Amino acid sequence: MITLPKGTKDVLPDNSYKWQFVENTARETAKVFNAKEIRTPVFEHTEVFARGVGETTDIVNKEMYTFLDKGGRSVTLKPEGTAGVVRSFVESGLYAGALPLKTYYITPCFRYERPQAGRLREFHQFGVEFFGSTDAGIDAEVILLAKTFLDKLGVKNITLYINSIGCKECRKEYHNALKAYLQKNYDKLCDLCKDRYEKNPMRILDCKNENCKAITENAPSILDYLCDDCKAHFDRVQSLLKAAGVEYKIDPKIVRGLDYYTKTVFEFVSENIGAQGTVLGGGRYDGLVEQFGGGKIAGIGFAAGIERLLLLLESAGDIPNDNNLTVYIAPMGDDARLKAFELVTALRGAGISAETDYMNRGIKSQFKYADKLGAKFVGVLGSDEIAGGVIKIKNMQSGEEQNVPFGSVTEFFR
Ligand code: HAM
């Protein structure tokens, strides 16, 4: 038997309604915030991510699915959504249109990570990217969009953590302070963090190595190094969140795993799904568009992992399934089969989900099958019904039965 590659999963027919629920909720939420869908390729030139996500990140260093295509070009399967959207924003000249521009996407992503619960090699993100405004109102709005999405899904027991990692200027000072603090323990840092020490010391705060975690326990906080502008921005984001009634906690250790962030960063974290509890993460990236050659245009967004959301929703046990069949028509005999075929065709034409028998089952096992399909009604067609020009329709929940003339069947289900 040929099996799935490690770290990937099928979405099977019995489960797909859960995905549709999350995706539909994502689309509805994006719509009420006036965000429009953007779709970018699943693979890009490798430098889109190397440059966009950043050379000091785990994603670029260890996790990318990069290969040479048959033309000898280095291409990479997208490990996240933002860099490709920014590439497209610049390449398609969207910056020249009306700003702010609000976009969203639902996309597969690929990271070569060690698979575990909530961590896959192919996973899926719902993300948004808003371009063109440095106003703290947009930060608050993006966070509010995320919260509205989670609320609509019915996600409970989730905490919003926010932080500001400042701009290039304040971060320079912070890096110096952090390096001075870390210097005495430099030898005890893991090899990766030794490298980070020079290239991007703030990333050390994000290291999962227990030693590094202990060393950074009392590290200086970025919040003490914010310049006036970044501080005012962060204060304003908080005032707006409070005004909107959004609860949050400030966590100065949130630096996020990607290099492009500036100022506001945030994560929604659940305690209920094990080690991979960050369900949604995002932040501002005011220098990224410029890095792609698109001028000084601000950006902010987030992405939520759909598999992690589903773990959370499944553990809470309530994902509505409105995919169930409306009516199963159970014919007995050849004349009835012909009539059943006619009726399901008419019902489907009227937009009502209908099914009939193609397995030559007896009436009892047709009822069993209809039950498995979750049919709300079963219509029985035997020789008596055919002779009387009716179908006997049973409501599977109440048990009530009713003879409905052939000409009124579609009307009955409307
Ligand atoms: P990220 O934190 O790398 O951010 O990923 C966002 C979310 O994707 C995570 O919170 C998690 O739910 C999910 N995720 C990440 N890796 C995996 C994995 N291996 N298996 C399952 N789920 C995973 C970004 O990707 C940024 N592009 C978010 C962003 C958009 N920032 C600004 N705009």
Short mmCIF file of C-alpha atoms and ligand atoms in Angstrom, two decimals:
data_model
loop_
_atom_site.label_atom_id
_atom_site.label_comp_id
_atom_site.label_asym_id
_atom_site.label_seq_id
_atom_site.Cartn_x
_atom_site.Cartn_y
_atom_site.Cartn_z
CA MET A 1 0.00 0.00 0.00
CA ILE A 2 1.25 3.48 -0.80
CA THR A 3 0.87 5.72 2.24
CA LEU A 4 0.76 9.44 3.02
CA PRO A 5 4.04 11.32 3.40
CA LYS A 6 4.86 11.88 7.09
CA GLY A 7 3.31 15.05 8.48
CA THR A 8 0.46 15.22 5.97
CA LYS A 9 -3.20 14.34 6.38
CA ASP A 10 -6.19 13.56 4.20
CA VAL A 11 -9.44 15.35 4.84
CA LEU A 12 -11.93 12.52 4.42
CA PRO A 13 -15.55 12.95 3.25
CA ASP A 14 -16.98 12.44 6.75
CA ASN A 15 -14.80 15.23 8.12
CA SER A 16 -14.83 17.81 5.39
CA TYR A 17 -17.85 19.64 6.85
CA LYS A 18 -15.57 20.70 9.72
CA TRP A 19 -13.12 22.30 7.29
CA GLN A 20 -15.95 23.95 5.42
CA PHE A 21 -17.29 25.37 8.67
CA VAL A 22 -13.93 26.95 9.50
CA GLU A 23 -13.36 28.18 5.94
CA ASN A 24 -16.89 29.59 5.59
CA THR A 25 -16.54 31.35 8.94
CA ALA A 26 -13.20 32.79 7.78
CA ARG A 27 -14.73 34.10 4.55
CA GLU A 28 -17.77 35.57 6.32
CA THR A 29 -15.58 37.31 8.89
CA ALA A 30 -13.22 38.69 6.24
CA LYS A 31 -16.23 39.97 4.32
CA VAL A 32 -17.69 41.99 7.18
CA PHE A 33 -14.27 43.61 7.66
CA ASN A 34 -14.23 44.42 3.93
CA ALA A 35 -11.22 42.20 3.12
CA LYS A 36 -10.99 40.66 -0.38
CA GLU A 37 -9.48 37.29 -1.20
CA ILE A 38 -6.02 37.09 -2.74
CA ARG A 39 -4.55 33.85 -4.14
CA THR A 40 -0.85 33.45 -4.77
CA PRO A 41 1.06 30.40 -6.07
CA VAL A 42 1.88 27.48 -3.81
CA PHE A 43 5.53 27.80 -4.85
CA GLU A 44 7.63 30.91 -5.33
CA HIS A 45 11.24 31.72 -6.15
CA THR A 46 13.17 30.77 -3.02
CA GLU A 47 14.36 34.32 -2.40
CA VAL A 48 10.74 35.47 -1.77
CA PHE A 49 10.85 33.57 1.52
CA ALA A 50 14.59 33.75 2.19
CA ARG A 51 14.36 37.52 1.96
CA GLY A 52 10.81 37.94 3.24
CA VAL A 53 10.70 35.57 6.22
CA GLY A 54 14.36 36.19 7.10
CA GLU A 55 17.69 34.40 7.07
CA THR A 56 17.87 33.97 10.86
CA THR A 57 14.54 32.18 11.25
CA ASP A 58 14.02 28.45 11.80
CA ILE A 59 11.68 28.46 8.82
CA VAL A 60 14.36 29.60 6.37
CA ASN A 61 17.26 27.79 8.05
CA LYS A 62 15.72 24.39 8.59
CA GLU A 63 12.18 23.99 7.43
CA MET A 64 11.68 25.01 3.83
CA TYR A 65 10.73 22.61 1.05
CA THR A 66 13.22 23.94 -1.47
CA PHE A 67 14.20 22.24 -4.69
CA LEU A 68 15.55 22.92 -8.14
CA ASP A 69 12.94 22.67 -10.87
CA LYS A 70 13.75 21.10 -14.21
CA GLY A 71 15.00 24.48 -15.45
CA GLY A 72 17.52 24.60 -12.59
CA ARG A 73 15.70 27.41 -10.70
CA SER A 74 15.46 27.24 -6.94
CA VAL A 75 11.81 27.23 -5.91
CA THR A 76 10.19 26.79 -2.49
CA LEU A 77 6.75 25.59 -1.39
CA LYS A 78 5.25 28.43 0.65
CA PRO A 79 6.03 27.99 4.35
CA GLU A 80 3.63 30.86 5.19
CA GLY A 81 1.32 33.27 3.40
CA THR A 82 2.66 36.76 3.98
CA ALA A 83 5.80 36.92 1.81
CA GLY A 84 3.99 35.76 -1.34
CA VAL A 85 1.17 38.24 -0.79
CA VAL A 86 3.67 41.08 -0.36
CA ARG A 87 5.49 39.93 -3.52
CA SER A 88 2.18 40.05 -5.37
CA PHE A 89 1.17 43.41 -3.84
CA VAL A 90 4.36 44.93 -5.24
CA GLU A 91 4.50 43.03 -8.54
CA SER A 92 0.83 43.67 -9.38
CA GLY A 93 1.12 47.36 -8.51
CA LEU A 94 -1.66 47.11 -5.91
CA TYR A 95 0.10 49.84 -3.91
CA ALA A 96 -0.98 52.32 -6.60
CA GLY A 97 -4.67 51.61 -5.91
CA ALA A 98 -6.85 52.79 -3.03
CA LEU A 99 -5.28 52.21 0.38
CA PRO A 100 -5.65 50.72 2.87
CA LEU A 101 -6.01 47.50 0.91
CA LYS A 102 -7.39 44.60 2.91
CA THR A 103 -6.72 41.06 1.70
CA TYR A 104 -7.25 37.56 3.04
CA TYR A 105 -6.30 34.03 1.99
CA ILE A 106 -6.83 30.38 2.81
CA THR A 107 -3.82 28.36 1.75
CA PRO A 108 -1.80 25.21 2.31
CA CYS A 109 1.68 25.83 3.78
CA PHE A 110 4.69 23.53 4.00
CA ARG A 111 7.34 23.31 6.72
CA TYR A 112 9.75 20.46 7.27
CA GLU A 113 9.15 20.17 11.03
CA ARG A 114 9.02 17.18 13.36
CA PRO A 115 5.35 16.20 13.22
CA GLN A 116 3.33 16.03 16.45
CA ALA A 117 -0.21 16.92 17.54
CA GLY A 118 -0.95 20.31 15.95
CA ARG A 119 2.29 20.36 13.97
CA LEU A 120 2.31 19.08 10.42
CA ARG A 121 4.49 19.34 7.34
CA GLU A 122 1.55 20.35 5.22
CA PHE A 123 -0.88 22.54 7.14
CA HIS A 124 -3.39 25.23 6.25
CA GLN A 125 -3.68 28.87 7.17
CA PHE A 126 -6.43 31.45 7.11
CA GLY A 127 -4.59 34.76 7.02
CA VAL A 128 -5.19 38.44 6.40
CA GLU A 129 -2.78 41.13 5.22
CA PHE A 130 -3.76 44.81 5.37
CA PHE A 131 -1.61 47.34 3.53
CA GLY A 132 -1.10 51.09 3.59
CA SER A 133 -1.84 52.37 7.08
CA THR A 134 0.44 53.02 10.03
CA ASP A 135 -2.55 53.99 12.17
CA ALA A 136 -2.95 52.04 15.42
CA GLY A 137 -6.62 51.66 14.48
CA ILE A 138 -5.64 49.13 11.82
CA ASP A 139 -3.66 47.12 14.39
CA ALA A 140 -6.71 47.03 16.63
CA GLU A 141 -8.94 46.15 13.69
CA VAL A 142 -6.77 43.21 12.61
CA ILE A 143 -6.77 41.87 16.16
CA LEU A 144 -10.52 42.39 16.33
CA LEU A 145 -10.98 40.51 13.05
CA ALA A 146 -9.00 37.60 14.53
CA LYS A 147 -11.10 37.69 17.70
CA THR A 148 -14.39 37.92 15.77
CA PHE A 149 -13.33 34.89 13.71
CA LEU A 150 -12.47 32.85 16.83
CA ASP A 151 -15.70 33.92 18.56
CA LYS A 152 -17.82 33.00 15.53
CA LEU A 153 -16.18 29.58 15.47
CA GLY A 154 -17.08 29.16 19.13
CA VAL A 155 -13.47 28.87 20.34
CA LYS A 156 -13.31 29.17 24.12
CA ASN A 157 -10.55 29.46 26.71
CA ILE A 158 -8.11 31.28 24.50
CA THR A 159 -5.82 34.10 25.60
CA LEU A 160 -4.67 37.04 23.51
CA TYR A 161 -1.06 38.08 24.17
CA ILE A 162 0.26 41.29 22.68
CA ASN A 163 3.64 42.99 22.58
CA SER A 164 5.49 45.69 20.68
CA ILE A 165 8.92 44.90 19.30
CA GLY A 166 9.46 48.49 18.20
CA CYS A 167 11.01 49.87 15.04
CA LYS A 168 14.57 49.51 13.69
CA GLU A 169 15.74 52.41 15.86
CA CYS A 170 14.51 51.25 19.26
CA ARG A 171 15.42 47.69 18.48
CA LYS A 172 19.05 48.67 17.90
CA GLU A 173 19.29 49.92 21.47
CA TYR A 174 17.41 46.94 22.78
CA HIS A 175 19.71 44.53 20.96
CA ASN A 176 22.71 46.15 22.62
CA ALA A 177 21.10 45.83 26.04
CA LEU A 178 20.10 42.24 25.38
CA LYS A 179 23.55 41.28 24.16
CA ALA A 180 25.14 42.86 27.22
CA TYR A 181 22.77 40.83 29.41
CA LEU A 182 23.41 37.58 27.52
CA GLN A 183 27.17 37.96 27.26
CA LYS A 184 28.00 36.35 30.60
CA ASN A 185 26.09 33.22 29.58
CA TYR A 186 27.09 33.21 25.93
CA ASP A 187 28.91 29.86 26.21
CA LYS A 188 25.82 28.15 27.58
CA LEU A 189 23.59 29.20 24.66
CA CYS A 190 22.70 26.57 22.05
CA ASP A 191 24.63 26.72 18.76
CA LEU A 192 21.73 28.34 16.93
CA CYS A 193 21.42 31.04 19.58
CA LYS A 194 25.16 31.73 19.41
CA ASP A 195 24.56 32.50 15.76
CA ARG A 196 21.46 34.55 16.62
CA TYR A 197 23.50 36.51 19.19
CA GLU A 198 25.25 38.33 16.34
CA LYS A 199 22.58 38.30 13.67
CA ASN A 200 19.31 38.82 15.54
CA PRO A 201 19.64 38.52 19.34
CA MET A 202 15.93 39.10 20.00
CA ARG A 203 15.22 35.73 18.38
CA ILE A 204 16.99 34.08 21.37
CA LEU A 205 13.91 34.96 23.46
CA ASP A 206 11.94 32.60 21.21
CA CYS A 207 14.30 29.59 21.58
CA LYS A 208 12.65 26.39 22.82
CA ASN A 209 15.92 25.00 24.29
CA GLU A 210 15.51 24.73 28.10
CA ASN A 211 18.98 26.20 28.77
CA CYS A 212 18.36 29.21 26.58
CA LYS A 213 14.92 29.67 28.15
CA ALA A 214 16.48 29.73 31.64
CA ILE A 215 19.15 32.21 30.53
CA THR A 216 16.59 34.64 29.06
CA GLU A 217 14.26 34.37 32.08
CA ASN A 218 15.20 37.81 33.46
CA ALA A 219 16.33 39.42 30.21
CA PRO A 220 15.61 43.12 29.72
CA SER A 221 12.18 43.88 28.25
CA ILE A 222 11.80 45.45 24.81
CA LEU A 223 8.99 47.56 26.26
CA ASP A 224 11.55 49.53 28.30
CA TYR A 225 13.39 50.46 25.09
CA LEU A 226 10.56 51.64 22.83
CA CYS A 227 11.07 55.07 21.25
CA ASP A 228 8.37 57.71 21.85
CA ASP A 229 6.64 56.99 18.58
CA CYS A 230 6.50 53.20 19.10
CA LYS A 231 5.40 53.63 22.69
CA ALA A 232 2.57 56.00 21.72
CA HIS A 233 1.52 53.56 18.98
CA PHE A 234 1.42 50.63 21.42
CA ASP A 235 -0.52 52.69 23.99
CA ARG A 236 -3.04 53.65 21.34
CA VAL A 237 -3.50 50.02 20.22
CA GLN A 238 -4.26 49.13 23.82
CA SER A 239 -6.74 51.99 24.28
CA LEU A 240 -8.58 50.85 21.16
CA LEU A 241 -8.65 47.22 22.27
CA LYS A 242 -10.01 48.30 25.63
CA ALA A 243 -12.64 50.45 23.93
CA ALA A 244 -13.69 47.42 21.88
CA GLY A 245 -13.87 45.29 25.03
CA VAL A 246 -11.07 42.94 23.92
CA GLU A 247 -9.22 41.32 26.81
CA TYR A 248 -5.48 40.85 26.42
CA LYS A 249 -2.27 40.24 28.31
CA ILE A 250 1.03 41.94 27.56
CA ASP A 251 3.91 39.50 27.08
CA PRO A 252 7.24 41.20 26.31
CA LYS A 253 8.73 37.82 25.36
CA ILE A 254 6.58 37.49 22.24
CA VAL A 255 8.94 38.14 19.35
CA ARG A 256 7.35 35.76 16.77
CA GLY A 257 9.29 33.32 14.61
CA LEU A 258 9.62 35.49 11.50
CA ASP A 259 11.98 38.41 10.89
CA TYR A 260 9.68 40.94 9.25
CA TYR A 261 7.79 42.20 12.28
CA THR A 262 7.85 45.78 13.62
CA LYS A 263 5.85 47.34 16.47
CA THR A 264 2.69 45.34 17.30
CA VAL A 265 2.90 41.53 17.52
CA PHE A 266 0.23 39.25 18.94
CA GLU A 267 -0.75 35.64 19.48
CA PHE A 268 -3.90 33.80 20.51
CA VAL A 269 -2.88 30.83 22.64
CA SER A 270 -4.92 27.90 23.94
CA GLU A 271 -4.00 25.74 26.92
CA ASN A 272 -6.25 22.93 25.68
CA ILE A 273 -4.33 21.39 22.77
CA GLY A 274 -0.89 20.61 24.16
CA ALA A 275 2.50 22.06 23.29
CA GLN A 276 1.45 23.60 19.98
CA GLY A 277 -1.01 25.97 21.60
CA THR A 278 -0.49 29.04 19.42
CA VAL A 279 -3.53 28.94 17.23
CA LEU A 280 -3.12 32.32 15.57
CA GLY A 281 -0.24 34.77 15.31
CA GLY A 282 0.53 38.01 13.56
CA GLY A 283 1.79 41.53 13.67
CA ARG A 284 2.86 44.64 11.84
CA TYR A 285 5.59 44.56 9.17
CA ASP A 286 6.19 48.14 8.11
CA GLY A 287 9.47 47.51 6.22
CA LEU A 288 8.52 44.42 4.21
CA VAL A 289 6.88 46.06 1.19
CA GLU A 290 9.91 48.27 0.79
CA GLN A 291 12.17 45.23 1.04
CA PHE A 292 10.33 43.85 -2.00
CA GLY A 293 10.88 47.12 -3.88
CA GLY A 294 7.43 48.57 -3.29
CA GLY A 295 8.09 51.83 -1.43
CA LYS A 296 7.44 52.79 2.16
CA ILE A 297 4.08 51.10 2.64
CA ALA A 298 3.03 49.71 5.98
CA GLY A 299 1.53 46.25 6.43
CA ILE A 300 -0.07 44.17 9.17
CA GLY A 301 -1.73 40.78 9.32
CA PHE A 302 -2.10 37.43 11.01
CA ALA A 303 -2.50 33.76 10.18
CA ALA A 304 -4.43 31.07 12.00
CA GLY A 305 -3.59 27.37 11.64
CA ILE A 306 -6.74 25.55 10.56
CA GLU A 307 -5.58 22.14 11.89
CA ARG A 308 -4.94 23.66 15.33
CA LEU A 309 -8.34 25.35 15.29
CA LEU A 310 -9.95 22.03 14.45
CA LEU A 311 -8.12 20.30 17.31
CA LEU A 312 -9.53 22.94 19.60
CA LEU A 313 -13.06 22.75 18.20
CA GLU A 314 -13.04 18.95 18.19
CA SER A 315 -11.92 18.87 21.81
CA ALA A 316 -14.88 21.15 22.59
CA GLY A 317 -17.01 18.80 20.49
CA ASP A 318 -19.35 21.14 18.68
CA ILE A 319 -18.89 21.71 14.99
CA PRO A 320 -22.25 22.08 13.25
CA ASN A 321 -22.84 19.68 10.38
CA ASP A 322 -25.30 21.07 7.89
CA ASN A 323 -24.15 18.74 5.11
CA ASN A 324 -26.71 16.07 5.90
CA LEU A 325 -28.91 14.79 3.14
CA THR A 326 -32.46 16.19 2.98
CA VAL A 327 -34.21 13.21 1.43
CA TYR A 328 -33.44 9.62 0.51
CA ILE A 329 -35.91 8.04 -1.88
CA ALA A 330 -36.27 4.29 -1.36
CA PRO A 331 -37.79 2.54 -4.40
CA MET A 332 -39.05 -1.04 -4.53
CA GLY A 333 -39.35 -2.54 -8.00
CA ASP A 334 -38.38 -1.33 -11.47
CA ASP A 335 -41.24 1.15 -12.00
CA ALA A 336 -40.48 2.69 -8.65
CA ARG A 337 -36.77 2.97 -9.50
CA LEU A 338 -37.61 4.92 -12.63
CA LYS A 339 -39.92 7.25 -10.68
CA ALA A 340 -37.29 7.64 -7.94
CA PHE A 341 -34.74 8.68 -10.53
CA GLU A 342 -37.18 11.26 -11.89
CA LEU A 343 -37.95 12.61 -8.42
CA VAL A 344 -34.30 12.96 -7.27
CA THR A 345 -33.53 14.73 -10.55
CA ALA A 346 -36.37 17.22 -9.97
CA LEU A 347 -35.42 17.73 -6.31
CA ARG A 348 -31.75 18.36 -7.11
CA GLY A 349 -32.83 20.76 -9.84
CA ALA A 350 -34.67 22.71 -7.14
CA GLY A 351 -31.54 22.78 -4.96
CA ILE A 352 -32.70 20.10 -2.51
CA SER A 353 -30.16 17.36 -1.70
CA ALA A 354 -31.60 13.99 -2.69
CA GLU A 355 -30.33 10.45 -3.02
CA THR A 356 -31.73 7.12 -4.15
CA ASP A 357 -30.69 3.45 -4.43
CA TYR A 358 -28.16 2.15 -6.95
CA MET A 359 -27.19 -0.98 -5.00
CA ASN A 360 -30.45 -2.92 -5.42
CA ARG A 361 -30.96 -3.02 -1.68
CA GLY A 362 -34.10 -4.27 0.04
CA ILE A 363 -36.25 -1.71 1.84
CA LYS A 364 -34.80 -2.44 5.28
CA SER A 365 -31.22 -1.94 4.26
CA GLN A 366 -32.20 1.17 2.28
CA PHE A 367 -33.49 2.65 5.54
CA LYS A 368 -30.22 1.69 7.24
CA TYR A 369 -28.22 3.35 4.49
CA ALA A 370 -30.40 6.48 4.63
CA ASP A 371 -29.78 6.59 8.35
CA LYS A 372 -26.01 6.42 7.79
CA LEU A 373 -26.30 9.32 5.39
CA GLY A 374 -28.12 11.29 8.08
CA ALA A 375 -31.14 11.77 5.77
CA LYS A 376 -33.77 14.01 7.35
CA PHE A 377 -36.57 12.34 5.34
CA VAL A 378 -37.01 9.00 3.61
CA GLY A 379 -39.53 8.70 0.78
CA VAL A 380 -40.88 5.18 0.18
CA LEU A 381 -41.97 4.24 -3.32
CA GLY A 382 -43.65 0.83 -3.62
CA SER A 383 -46.26 -0.46 -6.08
CA ASP A 384 -49.16 0.99 -3.96
CA GLU A 385 -47.57 4.44 -3.99
CA ILE A 386 -46.89 4.28 -7.74
CA ALA A 387 -50.51 3.26 -8.34
CA GLY A 388 -51.76 6.13 -6.16
CA GLY A 389 -49.39 8.72 -7.70
CA VAL A 390 -47.88 9.50 -4.28
CA ILE A 391 -44.70 8.98 -2.29
CA LYS A 392 -44.81 8.09 1.42
CA ILE A 393 -42.48 10.53 3.14
CA LYS A 394 -41.23 9.77 6.63
CA ASN A 395 -39.73 12.41 8.89
CA MET A 396 -36.78 10.52 10.36
CA GLN A 397 -36.75 12.58 13.53
CA SER A 398 -40.41 12.63 14.50
CA GLY A 399 -41.35 9.36 12.78
CA GLU A 400 -44.36 11.11 11.20
CA GLU A 401 -45.47 9.77 7.78
CA GLN A 402 -47.36 11.51 5.02
CA ASN A 403 -48.40 10.66 1.44
CA VAL A 404 -47.35 13.44 -0.91
CA PRO A 405 -48.55 13.58 -4.55
CA PHE A 406 -45.71 13.38 -7.09
CA GLY A 407 -46.48 16.89 -8.35
CA SER A 408 -46.03 18.40 -4.87
CA VAL A 409 -42.81 16.69 -3.76
CA THR A 410 -40.47 19.61 -4.53
CA GLU A 411 -42.91 22.01 -2.87
CA PHE A 412 -42.97 19.79 0.25
CA PHE A 413 -39.23 20.26 0.86
CA ARG A 414 -39.04 23.96 0.11
P1 HAM B 1 3.26 31.68 12.15
O1 HAM B 1 3.17 31.98 13.60
O2 HAM B 1 4.52 31.08 11.64
O3 HAM B 1 2.98 33.05 11.39
O4 HAM B 1 2.07 30.73 11.72
C1 HAM B 1 0.72 31.10 11.95
C2 HAM B 1 -0.06 29.92 12.46
O5 HAM B 1 0.07 28.82 11.56
C3 HAM B 1 0.41 29.36 13.79
O6 HAM B 1 -0.12 30.10 14.88
C4 HAM B 1 -0.14 27.95 13.75
O7 HAM B 1 -1.50 27.93 14.15
C5 HAM B 1 -0.03 27.59 12.28
N1 HAM B 1 1.15 26.76 12.04
C6 HAM B 1 2.42 27.14 11.89
N2 HAM B 1 3.23 26.08 11.68
C7 HAM B 1 2.45 24.99 11.71
C8 HAM B 1 2.67 23.59 11.53
N3 HAM B 1 3.87 23.09 11.27
N4 HAM B 1 1.61 22.76 11.65
C9 HAM B 1 0.38 23.23 11.88
N5 HAM B 1 0.10 24.54 12.03
C10 HAM B 1 1.12 25.42 11.96
C11 HAM B 1 2.93 33.17 10.04
O8 HAM B 1 2.92 32.26 9.26
C12 HAM B 1 2.78 34.60 9.59
N6 HAM B 1 2.80 34.63 8.12
C13 HAM B 1 1.51 35.22 10.14
C14 HAM B 1 1.32 36.63 9.68
C15 HAM B 1 0.53 37.05 8.67
N7 HAM B 1 1.91 37.69 10.19
C16 HAM B 1 1.54 38.76 9.53
N8 HAM B 1 0.71 38.38 8.59
#
